[in-house]
């Protein structure tokens, strides 16, 4: 990310280098700034971000992400990195399954 100095919020958010990004901001203004920087940073790298989820409708109304190739939603639940995020409650959840073996004597 050579352009990280131009987009400090975005560079900090993507520095861990994963396929899915889960992040947040202190307020809607900072969230909009982060979103705009992420879009610009990836655009300069020749990449387009495709899915956005938020618990704030005004964030998804951003004209920068109104492109037809981008999905903008406030779903009941969305999954990323093995976690389920519930935007309406702004909570994370995960499932655990246990294999139970019984021993017969």
Short mmCIF file of C-alpha atoms in Angstrom, two decimals:
data_model
loop_
_atom_site.label_atom_id
_atom_site.label_comp_id
_atom_site.label_asym_id
_atom_site.label_seq_id
_atom_site.Cartn_x
_atom_site.Cartn_y
_atom_site.Cartn_z
CA UNK A 1 0.00 0.00 0.00
CA UNK A 2 2.21 2.79 -1.25
CA UNK A 3 -0.60 5.34 -1.01
CA UNK A 4 -1.20 4.71 2.68
CA UNK A 5 0.11 8.14 3.63
CA UNK A 6 -2.69 9.72 1.56
CA UNK A 7 -5.36 7.60 3.28
CA UNK A 8 -4.25 7.08 6.89
CA UNK A 9 -7.60 5.75 8.18
CA UNK A 10 -7.89 3.24 5.35
CA UNK A 11 -4.24 2.17 5.54
CA UNK A 12 -4.58 1.47 9.24
CA UNK A 13 -7.77 -0.55 8.70
CA UNK A 14 -6.31 -2.78 5.95
CA UNK A 15 -2.78 -3.21 7.28
CA UNK A 16 -3.51 -6.76 8.48
CA UNK A 17 -4.15 -7.92 4.88
CA UNK A 18 -7.22 -10.13 4.97
CA UNK A 19 -10.04 -10.74 2.51
CA UNK A 20 -12.81 -9.41 4.76
CA UNK A 21 -12.61 -6.21 6.75
CA UNK A 22 -14.60 -5.60 9.91
CA UNK A 23 -14.09 -2.15 11.34
CA UNK A 24 -15.89 0.73 12.92
CA UNK A 25 -15.57 4.36 13.89
CA UNK A 26 -16.31 6.63 16.84
CA UNK A 27 -19.02 8.56 14.98
CA UNK A 28 -20.74 8.82 11.60
CA UNK A 29 -18.37 11.55 10.37
CA UNK A 30 -15.31 9.35 11.03
CA UNK A 31 -17.08 6.36 9.49
CA UNK A 32 -17.77 8.32 6.29
CA UNK A 33 -14.14 9.47 6.16
CA UNK A 34 -12.94 5.89 6.59
CA UNK A 35 -15.31 4.62 3.92
CA UNK A 36 -14.22 7.29 1.42
CA UNK A 37 -10.54 6.58 2.10
CA UNK A 38 -11.02 2.82 1.70
CA UNK A 39 -12.77 3.30 -1.64
CA UNK A 40 -10.07 5.69 -2.89
CA UNK A 41 -7.16 3.56 -1.66
CA UNK A 42 -8.43 0.39 -3.30
CA UNK A 43 -9.44 2.24 -6.48
CA UNK A 44 -5.88 3.55 -6.84
CA UNK A 45 -4.67 -0.04 -6.48
CA UNK A 46 -7.01 -1.15 -9.28
CA UNK A 47 -9.42 -2.92 -6.94
CA UNK A 48 -13.09 -2.30 -6.28
CA UNK A 49 -14.79 -3.04 -3.00
CA UNK A 50 -18.04 -4.93 -3.55
CA UNK A 51 -20.00 -5.35 -0.32
CA UNK A 52 -20.76 -2.88 2.45
CA UNK A 53 -22.85 -3.53 5.53
CA UNK A 54 -23.60 -1.02 8.22
CA UNK A 55 -25.93 -0.40 11.11
CA UNK A 56 -26.32 3.23 9.94
CA UNK A 57 -28.45 4.00 6.87
CA UNK A 58 -26.82 7.39 6.34
CA UNK A 59 -23.45 5.72 5.86
CA UNK A 60 -24.82 3.54 3.07
CA UNK A 61 -26.33 6.58 1.34
CA UNK A 62 -22.79 7.68 0.43
CA UNK A 63 -22.69 8.64 -3.26
CA UNK A 64 -19.19 7.12 -3.58
CA UNK A 65 -20.68 3.65 -3.12
CA UNK A 66 -23.84 4.04 -5.20
CA UNK A 67 -22.21 2.11 -8.06
CA UNK A 68 -24.34 -0.76 -9.39
CA UNK A 69 -21.53 -3.26 -8.73
CA UNK A 70 -21.61 -2.63 -4.99
CA UNK A 71 -24.08 -4.22 -2.58
CA UNK A 72 -25.24 -1.90 0.20
CA UNK A 73 -27.30 -3.51 2.95
CA UNK A 74 -28.37 -3.49 6.54
CA UNK A 75 -28.99 -7.24 6.80
CA UNK A 76 -30.38 -9.14 9.78
CA UNK A 77 -27.05 -10.94 9.91
CA UNK A 78 -23.88 -10.99 7.84
CA UNK A 79 -20.96 -13.37 8.18
CA UNK A 80 -17.26 -12.61 7.88
CA UNK A 81 -14.12 -14.16 9.31
CA UNK A 82 -16.13 -16.90 11.02
CA UNK A 83 -18.29 -14.41 12.93
CA UNK A 84 -21.91 -13.41 12.49
CA UNK A 85 -22.57 -9.69 12.86
CA UNK A 86 -26.09 -8.50 13.66
CA UNK A 87 -26.21 -4.82 12.62
CA UNK A 88 -29.58 -4.05 14.24
CA UNK A 89 -28.15 -5.02 17.64
CA UNK A 90 -24.54 -4.23 16.71
CA UNK A 91 -23.42 -7.54 18.17
CA UNK A 92 -21.11 -10.36 17.10
CA UNK A 93 -21.89 -14.04 17.50
CA UNK A 94 -20.24 -17.33 16.70
CA UNK A 95 -21.29 -20.97 16.73
CA UNK A 96 -19.53 -23.79 18.46
CA UNK A 97 -20.18 -27.45 17.83
CA UNK A 98 -18.82 -30.13 20.08
CA UNK A 99 -18.15 -33.74 19.15
CA UNK A 100 -19.16 -35.92 22.04
CA UNK A 101 -17.89 -39.49 22.14
CA UNK A 102 -19.31 -41.87 24.69
CA UNK A 103 -17.46 -44.83 26.07
CA UNK A 104 -19.41 -48.01 26.60
CA UNK A 105 -18.20 -50.33 29.30
#
